[in-house]
Each structure stands twice: as C-alpha cells, then as structure tokens.
PDB file of C-alpha atoms and ligand atoms in Angstrom:
ATOM      1  CA  MET A   1      -1.212  24.649  24.703  1.00  0.00           C
ATOM      2  CA  GLN A   2       0.198  21.848  22.626  1.00  0.00           C
ATOM      3  CA  ASN A   3      -0.095  21.958  18.915  1.00  0.00           C
ATOM      4  CA  PRO A   4      -2.664  19.331  17.850  1.00  0.00           C
ATOM      5  CA  LEU A   5      -0.274  17.950  15.255  1.00  0.00           C
ATOM      6  CA  GLU A   6       2.444  17.511  17.908  1.00  0.00           C
ATOM      7  CA  GLU A   7      -0.098  15.917  20.157  1.00  0.00           C
ATOM      8  CA  LYS A   8      -1.099  13.426  17.481  1.00  0.00           C
ATOM      9  CA  LEU A   9       2.545  12.476  16.981  1.00  0.00           C
ATOM     10  CA  ASN A  10       3.105  12.155  20.710  1.00  0.00           C
ATOM     11  CA  ASN A  11       0.005   9.987  21.017  1.00  0.00           C
ATOM     12  CA  ASN A  12       1.581   7.596  18.536  1.00  0.00           C
ATOM     13  CA  ASN A  13       4.973   7.681  20.319  1.00  0.00           C
ATOM     14  CA  ILE A  14       6.572   9.648  17.541  1.00  0.00           C
ATOM     15  CA  LYS A  15       8.937  12.415  18.515  1.00  0.00           C
ATOM     16  CA  PRO A  16       7.580  15.564  16.894  1.00  0.00           C
ATOM     17  CA  THR A  17      10.274  17.031  14.657  1.00  0.00           C
ATOM     18  CA  ALA A  18       9.644  19.948  12.307  1.00  0.00           C
ATOM     19  CA  MET A  19       9.720  17.632   9.320  1.00  0.00           C
ATOM     20  CA  ARG A  20       7.331  15.128  10.853  1.00  0.00           C
ATOM     21  CA  ILE A  21       4.882  17.873  11.733  1.00  0.00           C
ATOM     22  CA  LEU A  22       4.948  19.176   8.169  1.00  0.00           C
ATOM     23  CA  VAL A  23       4.462  15.743   6.659  1.00  0.00           C
ATOM     24  CA  LEU A  24       1.598  14.995   9.048  1.00  0.00           C
ATOM     25  CA  GLN A  25      -0.043  18.287   8.144  1.00  0.00           C
ATOM     26  CA  TYR A  26       0.276  17.460   4.465  1.00  0.00           C
ATOM     27  CA  LEU A  27      -1.304  14.034   5.005  1.00  0.00           C
ATOM     28  CA  MET A  28      -4.158  15.581   6.965  1.00  0.00           C
ATOM     29  CA  GLU A  29      -4.882  18.209   4.332  1.00  0.00           C
ATOM     30  CA  LYS A  30      -5.117  15.690   1.530  1.00  0.00           C
ATOM     31  CA  ASN A  31      -8.295  13.629   1.567  1.00  0.00           C
ATOM     32  CA  ALA A  32      -6.651  11.036  -0.629  1.00  0.00           C
ATOM     33  CA  ALA A  33      -3.665   8.766  -0.137  1.00  0.00           C
ATOM     34  CA  VAL A  34      -0.273  10.235  -1.020  1.00  0.00           C
ATOM     35  CA  SER A  35       2.754   8.707  -2.672  1.00  0.00           C
ATOM     36  CA  LEU A  36       6.400   9.427  -1.902  1.00  0.00           C
ATOM     37  CA  LYS A  37       6.542  11.184  -5.281  1.00  0.00           C
ATOM     38  CA  SER A  38       3.780  13.604  -4.385  1.00  0.00           C
ATOM     39  CA  LEU A  39       5.484  14.317  -1.059  1.00  0.00           C
ATOM     40  CA  GLU A  40       8.708  15.044  -2.891  1.00  0.00           C
ATOM     41  CA  ALA A  41       6.909  17.409  -5.187  1.00  0.00           C
ATOM     42  CA  SER A  42       5.550  19.364  -2.217  1.00  0.00           C
ATOM     43  CA  PHE A  43       8.731  19.332  -0.143  1.00  0.00           C
ATOM     44  CA  HIS A  44      11.384  20.499  -2.588  1.00  0.00           C
ATOM     45  CA  LYS A  45      13.904  21.212   0.109  1.00  0.00           C
ATOM     46  CA  ALA A  46      13.763  17.817   1.799  1.00  0.00           C
ATOM     47  CA  ASP A  47      15.646  14.893   0.431  1.00  0.00           C
ATOM     48  CA  THR A  48      13.855  11.716  -0.612  1.00  0.00           C
ATOM     49  CA  SER A  49      15.429   9.500   2.049  1.00  0.00           C
ATOM     50  CA  THR A  50      14.279  11.817   4.862  1.00  0.00           C
ATOM     51  CA  LEU A  51      10.737  11.806   3.462  1.00  0.00           C
ATOM     52  CA  TYR A  52      10.834   8.050   3.030  1.00  0.00           C
ATOM     53  CA  ARG A  53      12.066   7.522   6.580  1.00  0.00           C
ATOM     54  CA  THR A  54       9.331   9.816   7.878  1.00  0.00           C
ATOM     55  CA  LEU A  55       6.689   7.728   6.121  1.00  0.00           C
ATOM     56  CA  LYS A  56       8.236   4.482   7.388  1.00  0.00           C
ATOM     57  CA  THR A  57       8.303   5.812  10.975  1.00  0.00           C
ATOM     58  CA  PHE A  58       4.661   6.879  10.688  1.00  0.00           C
ATOM     59  CA  GLU A  59       3.783   3.456   9.324  1.00  0.00           C
ATOM     60  CA  GLU A  60       5.672   1.557  12.036  1.00  0.00           C
ATOM     61  CA  LYS A  61       3.928   3.648  14.697  1.00  0.00           C
ATOM     62  CA  LYS A  62       0.530   2.963  13.110  1.00  0.00           C
ATOM     63  CA  LEU A  63      -0.169   6.566  12.266  1.00  0.00           C
ATOM     64  CA  ILE A  64      -0.527   5.788   8.569  1.00  0.00           C
ATOM     65  CA  HIS A  65      -1.014   2.662   6.488  1.00  0.00           C
ATOM     66  CA  SER A  66       0.355   1.808   3.098  1.00  0.00           C
ATOM     67  CA  ILE A  67      -1.789   0.931   0.104  1.00  0.00           C
ATOM     68  CA  ASP A  68      -0.687  -0.941  -2.975  1.00  0.00           C
ATOM     69  CA  ASP A  69      -3.243   0.343  -5.454  1.00  0.00           C
ATOM     70  CA  GLY A  70      -1.708  -1.392  -8.426  1.00  0.00           C
ATOM     71  CA  THR A  71      -0.194   1.750  -9.887  1.00  0.00           C
ATOM     72  CA  GLY A  72       3.305   0.619  -8.967  1.00  0.00           C
ATOM     73  CA  GLN A  73       3.630   3.431  -6.464  1.00  0.00           C
ATOM     74  CA  MET A  74       2.964   2.763  -2.797  1.00  0.00           C
ATOM     75  CA  LYS A  75       0.445   5.198  -1.357  1.00  0.00           C
ATOM     76  CA  TYR A  76       0.071   6.205   2.271  1.00  0.00           C
ATOM     77  CA  ALA A  77      -2.975   7.387   4.166  1.00  0.00           C
ATOM     78  CA  LEU A  78      -3.690   8.354   7.762  1.00  0.00           C
ATOM     79  CA  CYS A  79      -5.186   5.682   9.967  1.00  0.00           C
ATOM     80  CA  LEU A  80      -8.376   6.338  11.870  1.00  0.00           C
ATOM     81  CA  GLU A  81      -8.020   7.322  15.503  1.00  0.00           C
ATOM     82  CA  THR A  82      -9.213   3.865  16.536  1.00  0.00           C
ATOM     83  CA  CYS A  83      -6.989   1.904  14.160  1.00  0.00           C
ATOM     84  CA  ASN A  84      -4.576  -0.717  15.449  1.00  0.00           C
ATOM     85  CA  CYS A  85      -3.623  -1.801  11.961  1.00  0.00           C
ATOM     86  CA  VAL A  86      -4.823  -5.319  12.629  1.00  0.00           C
ATOM     87  CA  LEU A  87      -6.743  -7.264  10.041  1.00  0.00           C
ATOM     88  CA  ALA A  88     -10.067  -6.175  11.536  1.00  0.00           C
ATOM     89  CA  ASP A  89      -9.137  -2.539  10.966  1.00  0.00           C
ATOM     90  CA  GLN A  90      -8.464  -3.007   7.274  1.00  0.00           C
ATOM     91  CA  HIS A  91     -10.786  -1.416   4.782  1.00  0.00           C
ATOM     92  CA  TYR A  92     -11.327  -1.206   1.063  1.00  0.00           C
ATOM     93  CA  HIS A  93      -9.574   1.375  -1.003  1.00  0.00           C
ATOM     94  CA  PHE A  94     -10.860   3.056  -4.111  1.00  0.00           C
ATOM     95  CA  HIS A  95      -8.632   4.056  -6.938  1.00  0.00           C
ATOM     96  CA  CYS A  96      -9.999   6.603  -9.382  1.00  0.00           C
ATOM     97  CA  THR A  97      -8.747   5.839 -12.868  1.00  0.00           C
ATOM     98  CA  VAL A  98      -9.308   9.430 -13.976  1.00  0.00           C
ATOM     99  CA  CYS A  99      -7.537  11.552 -11.349  1.00  0.00           C
ATOM    100  CA  GLU A 100      -5.441   8.567 -10.165  1.00  0.00           C
ATOM    101  CA  GLU A 101      -6.116   9.373  -6.539  1.00  0.00           C
ATOM    102  CA  THR A 102      -6.643   6.566  -4.024  1.00  0.00           C
ATOM    103  CA  PHE A 103      -9.160   6.948  -1.220  1.00  0.00           C
ATOM    104  CA  CYS A 104      -9.811   5.035   2.009  1.00  0.00           C
ATOM    105  CA  LEU A 105     -13.295   3.605   2.328  1.00  0.00           C
ATOM    106  CA  THR A 106     -13.363   3.456   6.087  1.00  0.00           C
ATOM    107  CA  SER A 107     -17.120   3.265   6.569  1.00  0.00           C
ATOM    108  CA  GLN A 108     -17.110  -0.523   6.268  1.00  0.00           C
ATOM    109  CA  ASN A 109     -14.598  -3.129   7.234  1.00  0.00           C
ATOM    110  CA  ILE A 110     -13.592  -5.983   4.999  1.00  0.00           C
ATOM    111  CA  PRO A 111     -15.986  -8.878   5.682  1.00  0.00           C
ATOM    112  CA  SER A 112     -14.364 -12.014   6.953  1.00  0.00           C
ATOM    113  CA  ILE A 113     -13.782 -14.424   4.131  1.00  0.00           C
ATOM    114  CA  GLU A 114     -14.117 -18.128   4.420  1.00  0.00           C
ATOM    115  CA  LEU A 115     -10.764 -19.635   3.575  1.00  0.00           C
ATOM    116  CA  PRO A 116      -9.878 -23.190   2.713  1.00  0.00           C
ATOM    117  CA  LYS A 117      -8.831 -25.373   5.659  1.00  0.00           C
ATOM    118  CA  GLY A 118      -5.303 -24.637   6.754  1.00  0.00           C
ATOM    119  CA  PHE A 119      -5.125 -21.202   5.097  1.00  0.00           C
ATOM    120  CA  SER A 120      -4.698 -18.114   7.230  1.00  0.00           C
ATOM    121  CA  MET A 121      -4.956 -14.529   6.112  1.00  0.00           C
ATOM    122  CA  THR A 122      -2.433 -11.980   7.345  1.00  0.00           C
ATOM    123  CA  GLN A 123      -3.102  -9.123   4.990  1.00  0.00           C
ATOM    124  CA  ALA A 124      -5.828  -7.840   2.741  1.00  0.00           C
ATOM    125  CA  ASN A 125      -5.214  -5.655  -0.252  1.00  0.00           C
ATOM    126  CA  LEU A 126      -8.562  -4.769  -1.676  1.00  0.00           C
ATOM    127  CA  VAL A 127      -8.607  -1.964  -4.148  1.00  0.00           C
ATOM    128  CA  LEU A 128     -11.721  -1.072  -6.068  1.00  0.00           C
ATOM    129  CA  LYS A 129     -11.293   0.864  -9.299  1.00  0.00           C
ATOM    130  CA  GLY A 130     -13.569   3.301 -10.948  1.00  0.00           C
ATOM    131  CA  VAL A 131     -14.377   7.004 -11.126  1.00  0.00           C
ATOM    132  CA  CYS A 132     -14.586   9.194  -8.012  1.00  0.00           C
ATOM    133  CA  ALA A 133     -17.395  11.705  -7.371  1.00  0.00           C
ATOM    134  CA  HIS A 134     -15.104  14.557  -8.324  1.00  0.00           C
ATOM    135  CA  CYS A 135     -14.311  13.082 -11.744  1.00  0.00           C
ATOM    136  CA  GLU A 136     -17.758  11.705 -12.533  1.00  0.00           C
ATOM    137  CA  VAL A 137     -19.324  13.876 -15.212  1.00  0.00           C
ATOM    138  CA  GLY A 138     -22.995  14.679 -15.550  1.00  0.00           C
TER     139      GLY A 138
HETATM  140 ZN1   ZN B 201     -11.116  11.053  -9.544  1.00  0.00          ZN
HETATM  141 ZN1   ZN B 202      -6.933   3.273   3.970  1.00  0.00          ZN
END
C-alpha cells in the first residue's frame, strides 16, 4: 500500500523525498495558503533554501500555485486535483485582514474579461480583501 501523500507526489511526477512528503502534509493540513516564512517556522531543522526549492518544485509540477496577496510575501496553496494551472483554472483568492490568512475561492472561476483589441491576458491576480468567517464577530 502506497502512502497517499507519496502517491500524490508521484502523480505529479515529483520524486517523494521525506522533506517533500512533510511539506505536502503541512500544505494539506492548512486550509489557507502558506508562506515560506510560516513553513520555516514549522520546520526548524530544515534550511530556507531547501524549503524554497521544495515549494518551487511543487509549483513547477503544478501541485501548488503561488498567490501574491499584496502582503509582500508570496503564499502557496495546493491546486485542485483537476487543475492544469492554465488561465481557466485560476480562481479568486480572499485575504483576511484580521488573521492575515489567504484562502482559495475555488468554487467559481474567474469570468473571462473583455480586453481591448490586441491585448492578451496571461495571468490573473485577483485578491479580495475582507474578514473571514473565523474572524467575523457577532
Ligand atoms: Zn480571518
Ligand atoms: Zn488558490
């Protein structure tokens, strides 16, 4: 029986190393996007460049996507099973200004936008800001 984490890595053509399995597990346990800083805080024994390379490998292999939520720190979140990281797979993100967590809003895709003639879109960075359910009071 293969470990489901190993299987997920294999499915994305990523060689499952101990570090990669741990990082994947961490990403799966969080329901918000994570930054390199938060990874560092949870993996004291690993050095930053190893963690950074792990994230970059995951991103290249379309296991995670990066989110620029305007906080100055890149965040990373797991892609959906069906994601090919093409424009059609992109979704809105929500940044909570109270807990500073960033969430994927995967239930709807970004609608296609009418662009001026000659313009072509290659990337969408749509981050909504507000207060998440957890932080909303009363
Ligand atoms: Zn919040
Ligand atoms: Zn996302």
